[in-house]
Amino acid sequence: MGNLLEILHKEVVPAEGCTEPIAVAYAVSLAAELLEEEITGIQLHLSGNIIKNAMGVGIPGTGQTGLPIAAALGAVVGRSHKELEILSGLTQNELKLANDLLDRKLLKVEIMDTPEKLYIEAQVKTENHTATAILAKEHTNIEYLALDGKKVTPKKSKADCGKPGLSDTEAYEGSVDRIFEFISTVPNSDLSFLLEGARMNKAISDEGLRGDYGLQVGKKMNQQSAVNLFGNDVANRIIAATAAASDARMDGSAMPVMTTAGSGNQGIACTLPVISLAELLGKDEETLARALALSNLVTVHIKHYIGRLSPLCGSGIAGGVGANSGIIYLMGGSLEQIKHGIQNTIASLSGMICDGANSTCALKISTSTNTAIQAATLAMNNIAPTTKDGVIFEEVEDTIRNMERLVQEGLGDTDKTILNIMLSKGGAK
């Protein structure tokens, strides 16, 4: 599975705001920074998955939702070097400039007919020049950057600095066995950076439990009242803490999140159940770091087959399976029990669809966290589905690979259908 420590450093990175609209802001910024004259137009060509995941999500520091304000901010902030933290430190003057740009009707958005699920093409124009930036496959992967059709060499991505050019197959295909061996033997000092991510995600969880964000899934589950059927047991405290982080993030909190495999919600889904359980069990930092390495790497492994963007909910399925693995590790489970947990979780969650980034992500994440806990409990009792059951195969790697087959063969038109339903709503833009 390539160098697993390199994969962790590449795939576990901070971001402020939902990664799809933030990636749009990043692409626009890359192009805008090549221009010196006043901007006269911005044209976006986007894959359907980008539009689906950017329509309904809050943009940090703006009180607004969706692609337009994200794209406009990219044109004015001028700090593409921050990549997915490009809106960090947003000022009121920058927000005013962005809204002025939108008021001038300079932004046009079109769906791009492309097989690439993650595709962002931003053309920024002035009276005399046109700059173009194309991101594809990954949120910060610059495939093309040009001024007036002449290619410009982009600065190297932070995520790629010092990393070998591993292909997808070399880097991400592998096995749960190898992941477990790695997290069991890697020097603890090499994993210490994951604890910073834990502190980051715990902070936004606490913010979600305090504030009135989104649907308040986590906050209301955490409050004890006559209309709350959830108790104050360990499971519900973990579920509430995890959902609350998504509540805050989807509603535009300006707090950063440590992402996993290109998604903040995936980072939340695969880490916060592990962080919360480690705290409740009084585990030390080394045990937590190893559990987080396991949960993140299992999530990345499964995302390789589901796809970077997908008709399936990566946060719920990949994040839920990753969380399940980390939970079992904290409970003292064996490699075989971790495999049981993966089988249990996939059997429960494999049909969860993605209908874009929005407030209901917290609902999906609460469901997946509950499933991860349930699946871990069964796994610790050595219970798992068999080859007689649905998409489950005897070998866990075959079951994981079935997720790719499900997406490619079974759900080919699902994304298009979901997006059409979303666009059919009155007032949808």
GROMACS .gro file of C-alpha atoms in nm:
model
  429
    1MET     CA    1   0.000   0.000   0.000
    2GLY     CA    2   0.285   0.233  -0.077
    3ASN     CA    3   0.437   0.421   0.212
    4LEU     CA    4   0.152   0.442   0.461
    5LEU     CA    5   0.308   0.725   0.657
    6GLU     CA    6   0.334   0.930   0.336
    7ILE     CA    7  -0.030   0.854   0.261
    8LEU     CA    8  -0.131   0.976   0.607
    9HIS     CA    9   0.059   1.302   0.558
   10LYS     CA   10  -0.093   1.350   0.214
   11GLU     CA   11  -0.451   1.260   0.300
   12VAL     CA   12  -0.490   1.401   0.652
   13VAL     CA   13  -0.470   1.779   0.608
   14PRO     CA   14  -0.654   2.082   0.749
   15ALA     CA   15  -0.927   2.269   0.564
   16GLU     CA   16  -1.161   2.553   0.649
   17GLY     CA   17  -1.506   2.502   0.504
   18CYS     CA   18  -1.653   2.229   0.286
   19THR     CA   19  -1.382   2.109   0.050
   20GLU     CA   20  -1.581   2.129  -0.277
   21PRO     CA   21  -1.672   2.502  -0.270
   22ILE     CA   22  -1.335   2.577  -0.111
   23ALA     CA   23  -1.163   2.396  -0.399
   24VAL     CA   24  -1.362   2.616  -0.638
   25ALA     CA   25  -1.237   2.922  -0.451
   26TYR     CA   26  -0.884   2.783  -0.476
   27ALA     CA   27  -0.911   2.729  -0.852
   28VAL     CA   28  -1.049   3.079  -0.911
   29SER     CA   29  -0.773   3.224  -0.695
   30LEU     CA   30  -0.503   3.040  -0.892
   31ALA     CA   31  -0.633   3.196  -1.213
   32ALA     CA   32  -0.706   3.542  -1.071
   33GLU     CA   33  -0.355   3.576  -0.932
   34LEU     CA   34  -0.216   3.561  -1.287
   35LEU     CA   35  -0.405   3.879  -1.379
   36GLU     CA   36  -0.328   4.241  -1.299
   37GLU     CA   37  -0.630   4.416  -1.449
   38GLU     CA   38  -0.984   4.449  -1.316
   39ILE     CA   39  -1.182   4.125  -1.345
   40THR     CA   40  -1.462   4.140  -1.604
   41GLY     CA   41  -1.587   3.782  -1.587
   42ILE     CA   42  -1.557   3.442  -1.418
   43GLN     CA   43  -1.663   3.126  -1.600
   44LEU     CA   44  -1.683   2.795  -1.415
   45HIS     CA   45  -1.713   2.454  -1.578
   46LEU     CA   46  -1.778   2.199  -1.304
   47SER     CA   47  -1.852   1.830  -1.278
   48GLY     CA   48  -2.194   1.745  -1.145
   49ASN     CA   49  -2.048   1.612  -0.820
   50ILE     CA   50  -1.881   1.945  -0.746
   51ILE     CA   51  -2.209   2.130  -0.800
   52LYS     CA   52  -2.398   1.872  -0.593
   53ASN     CA   53  -2.158   1.912  -0.301
   54ALA     CA   54  -2.142   2.290  -0.312
   55MET     CA   55  -2.504   2.400  -0.353
   56GLY     CA   56  -2.628   2.389   0.004
   57VAL     CA   57  -2.328   2.426   0.230
   58GLY     CA   58  -2.239   2.731   0.440
   59ILE     CA   59  -1.924   2.923   0.345
   60PRO     CA   60  -1.715   3.020   0.651
   61GLY     CA   61  -1.720   3.382   0.756
   62THR     CA   62  -1.990   3.488   0.510
   63GLY     CA   63  -2.332   3.387   0.642
   64GLN     CA   64  -2.399   3.269   0.285
   65THR     CA   65  -2.422   2.934   0.113
   66GLY     CA   66  -2.314   2.781  -0.213
   67LEU     CA   67  -2.083   2.824  -0.509
   68PRO     CA   68  -2.129   3.193  -0.600
   69ILE     CA   69  -1.980   3.346  -0.288
   70ALA     CA   70  -1.703   3.084  -0.274
   71ALA     CA   71  -1.600   3.157  -0.634
   72ALA     CA   72  -1.619   3.533  -0.584
   73LEU     CA   73  -1.404   3.514  -0.272
   74GLY     CA   74  -1.146   3.314  -0.464
   75ALA     CA   75  -1.121   3.601  -0.707
   76VAL     CA   76  -1.047   3.863  -0.442
   77VAL     CA   77  -0.856   3.703  -0.153
   78GLY     CA   78  -0.532   3.636  -0.343
   79ARG     CA   79  -0.389   3.362  -0.121
   80SER     CA   80  -0.397   3.040  -0.319
   81HIS     CA   81  -0.085   2.929  -0.130
   82LYS     CA   82  -0.318   2.840   0.158
   83GLU     CA   83  -0.498   2.585  -0.061
   84LEU     CA   84  -0.797   2.444   0.134
   85GLU     CA   85  -0.747   2.703   0.408
   86ILE     CA   86  -0.777   2.982   0.153
   87LEU     CA   87  -1.061   3.155   0.341
   88SER     CA   88  -0.873   3.156   0.671
   89GLY     CA   89  -0.849   3.512   0.800
   90LEU     CA   90  -1.129   3.638   0.574
   91THR     CA   91  -1.192   4.011   0.624
   92GLN     CA   92  -1.512   4.209   0.592
   93ASN     CA   93  -1.356   4.413   0.313
   94GLU     CA   94  -1.282   4.094   0.115
   95LEU     CA   95  -1.640   3.979   0.169
   96LYS     CA   96  -1.769   4.317   0.044
   97LEU     CA   97  -1.550   4.298  -0.268
   98ALA     CA   98  -1.676   3.947  -0.339
   99ASN     CA   99  -2.040   4.049  -0.302
  100ASP     CA  100  -1.979   4.351  -0.524
  101LEU     CA  101  -1.842   4.116  -0.789
  102LEU     CA  102  -2.157   3.902  -0.765
  103ASP     CA  103  -2.378   4.212  -0.783
  104ARG     CA  104  -2.211   4.293  -1.116
  105LYS     CA  105  -2.329   3.955  -1.253
  106LEU     CA  106  -1.977   3.851  -1.354
  107LEU     CA  107  -2.007   3.484  -1.257
  108LYS     CA  108  -2.136   3.208  -1.486
  109VAL     CA  109  -2.153   2.840  -1.388
  110GLU     CA  110  -2.200   2.545  -1.624
  111ILE     CA  111  -2.211   2.171  -1.567
  112MET     CA  112  -1.922   2.000  -1.745
  113ASP     CA  113  -1.998   1.675  -1.928
  114THR     CA  114  -1.699   1.480  -1.800
  115PRO     CA  115  -1.644   1.129  -1.665
  116GLU     CA  116  -1.418   1.282  -1.400
  117LYS     CA  117  -1.615   1.312  -1.076
  118LEU     CA  118  -1.393   1.589  -0.940
  119TYR     CA  119  -1.340   1.851  -1.210
  120ILE     CA  120  -1.313   2.228  -1.166
  121GLU     CA  121  -1.226   2.460  -1.455
  122ALA     CA  122  -1.209   2.829  -1.370
  123GLN     CA  123  -1.162   3.097  -1.636
  124VAL     CA  124  -1.106   3.447  -1.503
  125LYS     CA  125  -1.114   3.732  -1.756
  126THR     CA  126  -1.008   4.093  -1.774
  127GLU     CA  127  -1.047   4.328  -2.069
  128ASN     CA  128  -0.725   4.203  -2.228
  129HIS     CA  129  -0.640   3.865  -2.075
  130THR     CA  130  -0.783   3.527  -1.973
  131ALA     CA  131  -0.637   3.300  -1.705
  132THR     CA  132  -0.744   2.938  -1.666
  133ALA     CA  133  -0.699   2.690  -1.381
  134ILE     CA  134  -0.813   2.328  -1.388
  135LEU     CA  135  -0.826   2.102  -1.082
  136ALA     CA  136  -0.907   1.735  -1.130
  137LYS     CA  137  -0.909   1.403  -0.941
  138GLU     CA  138  -0.811   1.568  -0.610
  139HIS     CA  139  -0.914   1.897  -0.455
  140THR     CA  140  -0.571   2.058  -0.484
  141ASN     CA  141  -0.437   1.870  -0.789
  142ILE     CA  142  -0.358   2.135  -1.053
  143GLU     CA  143  -0.387   1.971  -1.395
  144TYR     CA  144  -0.360   2.291  -1.597
  145LEU     CA  145  -0.275   2.655  -1.532
  146ALA     CA  146  -0.241   2.907  -1.813
  147LEU     CA  147  -0.244   3.277  -1.901
  148ASP     CA  148  -0.384   3.353  -2.248
  149GLY     CA  149  -0.339   2.989  -2.342
  150LYS     CA  150   0.026   2.975  -2.242
  151LYS     CA  151   0.095   2.724  -1.967
  152VAL     CA  152   0.224   2.847  -1.634
  153THR     CA  153   0.412   2.619  -1.397
  154PRO     CA  154   0.216   2.602  -1.072
  155LYS     CA  155   0.379   2.600  -0.735
  156LYS     CA  156   0.397   2.254  -0.585
  157SER     CA  157   0.103   2.152  -0.368
  158LYS     CA  158   0.173   2.143   0.005
  159ALA     CA  159   0.038   1.788   0.013
  160ASP     CA  160   0.286   1.677  -0.254
  161CYS     CA  161   0.598   1.853  -0.125
  162GLY     CA  162   0.873   1.598  -0.068
  163LYS     CA  163   0.647   1.307  -0.161
  164PRO     CA  164   0.720   1.057  -0.438
  165GLY     CA  165   0.486   1.045  -0.735
  166LEU     CA  166   0.299   0.733  -0.631
  167SER     CA  167   0.023   0.624  -0.865
  168ASP     CA  168  -0.322   0.556  -0.724
  169THR     CA  169  -0.271   0.182  -0.756
  170GLU     CA  170   0.072   0.183  -0.594
  171ALA     CA  171  -0.033   0.411  -0.311
  172TYR     CA  172  -0.382   0.306  -0.218
  173GLU     CA  173  -0.444  -0.056  -0.308
  174GLY     CA  174  -0.330  -0.280  -0.031
  175SER     CA  175  -0.485  -0.457   0.261
  176VAL     CA  176  -0.623  -0.417   0.610
  177ASP     CA  177  -0.351  -0.663   0.717
  178ARG     CA  178  -0.077  -0.426   0.607
  179ILE     CA  179  -0.249  -0.126   0.764
  180PHE     CA  180  -0.274  -0.311   1.095
  181GLU     CA  181   0.090  -0.414   1.080
  182PHE     CA  182   0.190  -0.054   1.011
  183ILE     CA  183  -0.006   0.105   1.294
  184SER     CA  184   0.122  -0.162   1.534
  185THR     CA  185   0.491  -0.109   1.452
  186VAL     CA  186   0.539   0.252   1.333
  187PRO     CA  187   0.731   0.470   1.583
  188ASN     CA  188   0.491   0.669   1.796
  189SER     CA  189   0.672   0.994   1.715
  190ASP     CA  190   0.579   0.954   1.348
  191LEU     CA  191   0.208   0.967   1.435
  192SER     CA  192   0.214   1.264   1.672
  193PHE     CA  193   0.080   1.499   1.403
  194LEU     CA  194  -0.249   1.310   1.415
  195LEU     CA  195  -0.302   1.436   1.769
  196GLU     CA  196  -0.309   1.793   1.640
  197GLY     CA  197  -0.587   1.687   1.406
  198ALA     CA  198  -0.764   1.530   1.701
  199ARG     CA  199  -0.751   1.858   1.892
  200MET     CA  200  -0.877   2.045   1.585
  201ASN     CA  201  -1.175   1.815   1.529
  202LYS     CA  202  -1.257   1.799   1.901
  203ALA     CA  203  -1.269   2.181   1.907
  204ILE     CA  204  -1.528   2.207   1.631
  205SER     CA  205  -1.727   1.927   1.795
  206ASP     CA  206  -1.738   2.127   2.118
  207GLU     CA  207  -1.844   2.433   1.918
  208GLY     CA  208  -2.125   2.235   1.755
  209LEU     CA  209  -2.249   2.116   2.094
  210ARG     CA  210  -2.253   2.477   2.223
  211GLY     CA  211  -2.400   2.658   1.924
  212ASP     CA  212  -2.720   2.641   1.723
  213TYR     CA  213  -2.568   2.511   1.400
  214GLY     CA  214  -2.758   2.347   1.116
  215LEU     CA  215  -3.012   2.089   1.227
  216GLN     CA  216  -2.849   2.073   1.574
  217VAL     CA  217  -2.833   1.694   1.548
  218GLY     CA  218  -2.548   1.657   1.794
  219LYS     CA  219  -2.667   1.928   2.034
  220LYS     CA  220  -3.022   1.792   2.064
  221MET     CA  221  -2.902   1.434   2.106
  222ASN     CA  222  -2.676   1.556   2.384
  223GLN     CA  223  -2.944   1.747   2.573
  224GLN     CA  224  -3.147   1.555   2.829
  225SER     CA  225  -3.515   1.646   2.811
  226ALA     CA  226  -3.861   1.495   2.801
  227VAL     CA  227  -3.857   1.494   2.420
  228ASN     CA  228  -3.516   1.325   2.391
  229LEU     CA  229  -3.536   0.948   2.369
  230PHE     CA  230  -3.157   0.914   2.381
  231GLY     CA  231  -2.991   0.848   2.712
  232ASN     CA  232  -2.658   0.973   2.835
  233ASP     CA  233  -2.476   0.647   2.772
  234VAL     CA  234  -2.134   0.609   2.610
  235ALA     CA  235  -2.270   0.537   2.262
  236ASN     CA  236  -2.495   0.841   2.245
  237ARG     CA  237  -2.229   1.073   2.381
  238ILE     CA  238  -1.997   0.956   2.102
  239ILE     CA  239  -2.267   0.994   1.836
  240ALA     CA  240  -2.363   1.343   1.959
  241ALA     CA  241  -2.004   1.464   1.965
  242THR     CA  242  -1.944   1.341   1.609
  243ALA     CA  243  -2.267   1.480   1.463
  244ALA     CA  244  -2.214   1.817   1.632
  245ALA     CA  245  -1.887   1.871   1.445
  246SER     CA  246  -2.065   1.817   1.114
  247ASP     CA  247  -2.349   2.047   1.224
  248ALA     CA  248  -2.101   2.328   1.276
  249ARG     CA  249  -1.896   2.262   0.965
  250MET     CA  250  -2.192   2.239   0.726
  251ASP     CA  251  -2.344   2.556   0.865
  252GLY     CA  252  -2.034   2.763   0.786
  253SER     CA  253  -1.828   2.760   1.104
  254ALA     CA  254  -1.493   2.926   1.042
  255MET     CA  255  -1.312   2.671   1.258
  256PRO     CA  256  -1.072   2.442   1.068
  257VAL     CA  257  -1.125   2.068   1.037
  258MET     CA  258  -0.868   1.796   0.981
  259THR     CA  259  -0.984   1.628   0.661
  260THR     CA  260  -0.941   1.270   0.548
  261ALA     CA  261  -0.917   1.173   0.178
  262GLY     CA  262  -1.028   1.519   0.066
  263SER     CA  263  -1.329   1.560   0.294
  264GLY     CA  264  -1.378   1.732   0.627
  265ASN     CA  265  -1.688   1.527   0.702
  266GLN     CA  266  -1.490   1.209   0.635
  267GLY     CA  267  -1.228   1.338   0.876
  268ILE     CA  268  -1.497   1.406   1.134
  269ALA     CA  269  -1.670   1.071   1.079
  270CYS     CA  270  -1.358   0.858   1.108
  271THR     CA  271  -1.183   1.044   1.391
  272LEU     CA  272  -1.433   1.187   1.638
  273PRO     CA  273  -1.584   0.853   1.748
  274VAL     CA  274  -1.228   0.736   1.813
  275ILE     CA  275  -1.131   1.059   1.992
  276SER     CA  276  -1.446   1.053   2.206
  277LEU     CA  277  -1.413   0.687   2.302
  278ALA     CA  278  -1.042   0.724   2.385
  279GLU     CA  279  -1.130   1.012   2.617
  280LEU     CA  280  -1.412   0.816   2.783
  281LEU     CA  281  -1.187   0.511   2.830
  282GLY     CA  282  -0.891   0.718   2.954
  283LYS     CA  283  -0.653   0.598   2.680
  284ASP     CA  284  -0.308   0.754   2.650
  285GLU     CA  285  -0.198   0.965   2.352
  286GLU     CA  286   0.004   0.688   2.189
  287THR     CA  287  -0.292   0.451   2.185
  288LEU     CA  288  -0.512   0.729   2.048
  289ALA     CA  289  -0.260   0.813   1.775
  290ARG     CA  290  -0.237   0.451   1.663
  291ALA     CA  291  -0.617   0.417   1.663
  292LEU     CA  292  -0.643   0.736   1.455
  293ALA     CA  293  -0.383   0.609   1.210
  294LEU     CA  294  -0.590   0.294   1.169
  295SER     CA  295  -0.922   0.475   1.127
  296ASN     CA  296  -0.778   0.723   0.876
  297LEU     CA  297  -0.596   0.462   0.667
  298VAL     CA  298  -0.895   0.229   0.652
  299THR     CA  299  -1.108   0.526   0.540
  300VAL     CA  300  -0.856   0.617   0.268
  301HIS     CA  301  -0.835   0.252   0.158
  302ILE     CA  302  -1.211   0.226   0.113
  303LYS     CA  303  -1.236   0.567  -0.054
  304HIS     CA  304  -0.994   0.445  -0.318
  305TYR     CA  305  -1.267   0.206  -0.435
  306ILE     CA  306  -1.573   0.425  -0.373
  307GLY     CA  307  -1.414   0.723  -0.551
  308ARG     CA  308  -1.302   1.070  -0.444
  309LEU     CA  309  -1.654   1.197  -0.513
  310SER     CA  310  -1.930   0.944  -0.548
  311PRO     CA  311  -2.303   0.870  -0.547
  312LEU     CA  312  -2.230   0.688  -0.220
  313CYS     CA  313  -2.177   0.881   0.102
  314GLY     CA  314  -1.804   0.864   0.170
  315SER     CA  315  -1.841   1.012   0.516
  316GLY     CA  316  -2.103   0.759   0.615
  317ILE     CA  317  -1.956   0.448   0.453
  318ALA     CA  318  -1.578   0.499   0.443
  319GLY     CA  319  -1.575   0.721   0.752
  320GLY     CA  320  -1.804   0.484   0.939
  321VAL     CA  321  -1.590   0.182   0.856
  322GLY     CA  322  -1.275   0.371   0.956
  323ALA     CA  323  -1.432   0.475   1.286
  324ASN     CA  324  -1.541   0.117   1.349
  325SER     CA  325  -1.183  -0.006   1.305
  326GLY     CA  326  -1.048   0.256   1.544
  327ILE     CA  327  -1.317   0.176   1.801
  328ILE     CA  328  -1.234  -0.195   1.794
  329TYR     CA  329  -0.863  -0.117   1.833
  330LEU     CA  330  -0.934   0.095   2.142
  331MET     CA  331  -1.141  -0.191   2.284
  332GLY     CA  332  -0.842  -0.424   2.252
  333GLY     CA  333  -0.974  -0.608   1.948
  334SER     CA  334  -0.765  -0.831   1.726
  335LEU     CA  335  -0.699  -0.796   1.353
  336GLU     CA  336  -0.961  -1.063   1.290
  337GLN     CA  337  -1.216  -0.869   1.495
  338ILE     CA  338  -1.133  -0.552   1.302
  339LYS     CA  339  -1.210  -0.743   0.983
  340HIS     CA  340  -1.538  -0.860   1.133
  341GLY     CA  341  -1.619  -0.497   1.213
  342ILE     CA  342  -1.550  -0.386   0.856
  343GLN     CA  343  -1.778  -0.659   0.722
  344ASN     CA  344  -2.052  -0.564   0.971
  345THR     CA  345  -2.033  -0.194   0.888
  346ILE     CA  346  -2.032  -0.238   0.512
  347ALA     CA  347  -2.328  -0.476   0.539
  348SER     CA  348  -2.521  -0.199   0.719
  349LEU     CA  349  -2.415   0.115   0.531
  350SER     CA  350  -2.331   0.017   0.174
  351GLY     CA  351  -2.646   0.176   0.026
  352MET     CA  352  -2.615   0.522   0.184
  353ILE     CA  353  -2.630   0.780  -0.098
  354CYS     CA  354  -2.469   1.122  -0.113
  355ASP     CA  355  -2.715   1.402  -0.191
  356GLY     CA  356  -2.461   1.679  -0.159
  357ALA     CA  357  -2.293   1.862   0.123
  358ASN     CA  358  -2.559   2.014   0.347
  359SER     CA  359  -2.702   2.011   0.697
  360THR     CA  360  -2.827   1.654   0.662
  361CYS     CA  361  -2.467   1.531   0.650
  362ALA     CA  362  -2.485   1.540   1.029
  363LEU     CA  363  -2.778   1.298   1.013
  364LYS     CA  364  -2.586   1.057   0.793
  365ILE     CA  365  -2.279   1.083   1.015
  366SER     CA  366  -2.484   1.017   1.329
  367THR     CA  367  -2.628   0.710   1.158
  368SER     CA  368  -2.288   0.583   1.051
  369THR     CA  369  -2.140   0.642   1.397
  370ASN     CA  370  -2.422   0.447   1.557
  371THR     CA  371  -2.364   0.167   1.306
  372ALA     CA  372  -1.988   0.171   1.373
  373ILE     CA  373  -2.052   0.126   1.746
  374GLN     CA  374  -2.308  -0.149   1.686
  375ALA     CA  375  -2.077  -0.326   1.439
  376ALA     CA  376  -1.785  -0.301   1.682
  377THR     CA  377  -1.992  -0.456   1.960
  378LEU     CA  378  -2.081  -0.750   1.736
  379ALA     CA  379  -1.722  -0.786   1.613
  380MET     CA  380  -1.587  -0.796   1.969
  381ASN     CA  381  -1.825  -1.089   2.019
  382ASN     CA  382  -1.680  -1.249   1.702
  383ILE     CA  383  -2.000  -1.200   1.503
  384ALA     CA  384  -1.985  -1.111   1.133
  385PRO     CA  385  -2.197  -1.174   0.821
  386THR     CA  386  -2.109  -1.465   0.597
  387THR     CA  387  -2.072  -1.517   0.223
  388LYS     CA  388  -2.443  -1.602   0.216
  389ASP     CA  389  -2.521  -1.239   0.302
  390GLY     CA  390  -2.556  -0.981   0.025
  391VAL     CA  391  -2.240  -0.808  -0.095
  392ILE     CA  392  -2.024  -0.970   0.172
  393PHE     CA  393  -1.742  -1.200   0.062
  394GLU     CA  394  -1.529  -1.425   0.281
  395GLU     CA  395  -1.219  -1.207   0.241
  396VAL     CA  396  -1.262  -0.852   0.366
  397GLU     CA  397  -1.063  -0.711   0.074
  398ASP     CA  398  -1.310  -0.864  -0.171
  399THR     CA  399  -1.597  -0.702   0.019
  400ILE     CA  400  -1.420  -0.365   0.005
  401ARG     CA  401  -1.358  -0.401  -0.370
  402ASN     CA  402  -1.728  -0.469  -0.416
  403MET     CA  403  -1.788  -0.105  -0.326
  404GLU     CA  404  -1.613  -0.007  -0.650
  405ARG     CA  405  -1.829  -0.248  -0.848
  406LEU     CA  406  -2.141  -0.112  -0.680
  407VAL     CA  407  -2.050   0.243  -0.780
  408GLN     CA  408  -1.936   0.171  -1.135
  409GLU     CA  409  -2.185  -0.096  -1.240
  410GLY     CA  410  -2.486  -0.031  -1.023
  411LEU     CA  411  -2.497   0.343  -0.964
  412GLY     CA  412  -2.384   0.489  -1.295
  413ASP     CA  413  -2.677   0.732  -1.329
  414THR     CA  414  -2.740   0.794  -0.960
  415ASP     CA  415  -2.536   1.114  -0.933
  416LYS     CA  416  -2.716   1.265  -1.232
  417THR     CA  417  -3.054   1.172  -1.088
  418ILE     CA  418  -2.970   1.317  -0.747
  419LEU     CA  419  -2.845   1.642  -0.900
  420ASN     CA  420  -3.153   1.673  -1.121
  421ILE     CA  421  -3.376   1.628  -0.817
  422MET     CA  422  -3.180   1.894  -0.630
  423LEU     CA  423  -3.195   2.138  -0.923
  424SER     CA  424  -3.568   2.080  -0.968
  425LYS     CA  425  -3.650   2.245  -0.637
  426GLY     CA  426  -3.806   2.586  -0.651
  427GLY     CA  427  -3.540   2.852  -0.609
  428ALA     CA  428  -3.247   2.614  -0.669
  429LYS     CA  429  -2.960   2.782  -0.846
   0.00000   0.00000   0.00000
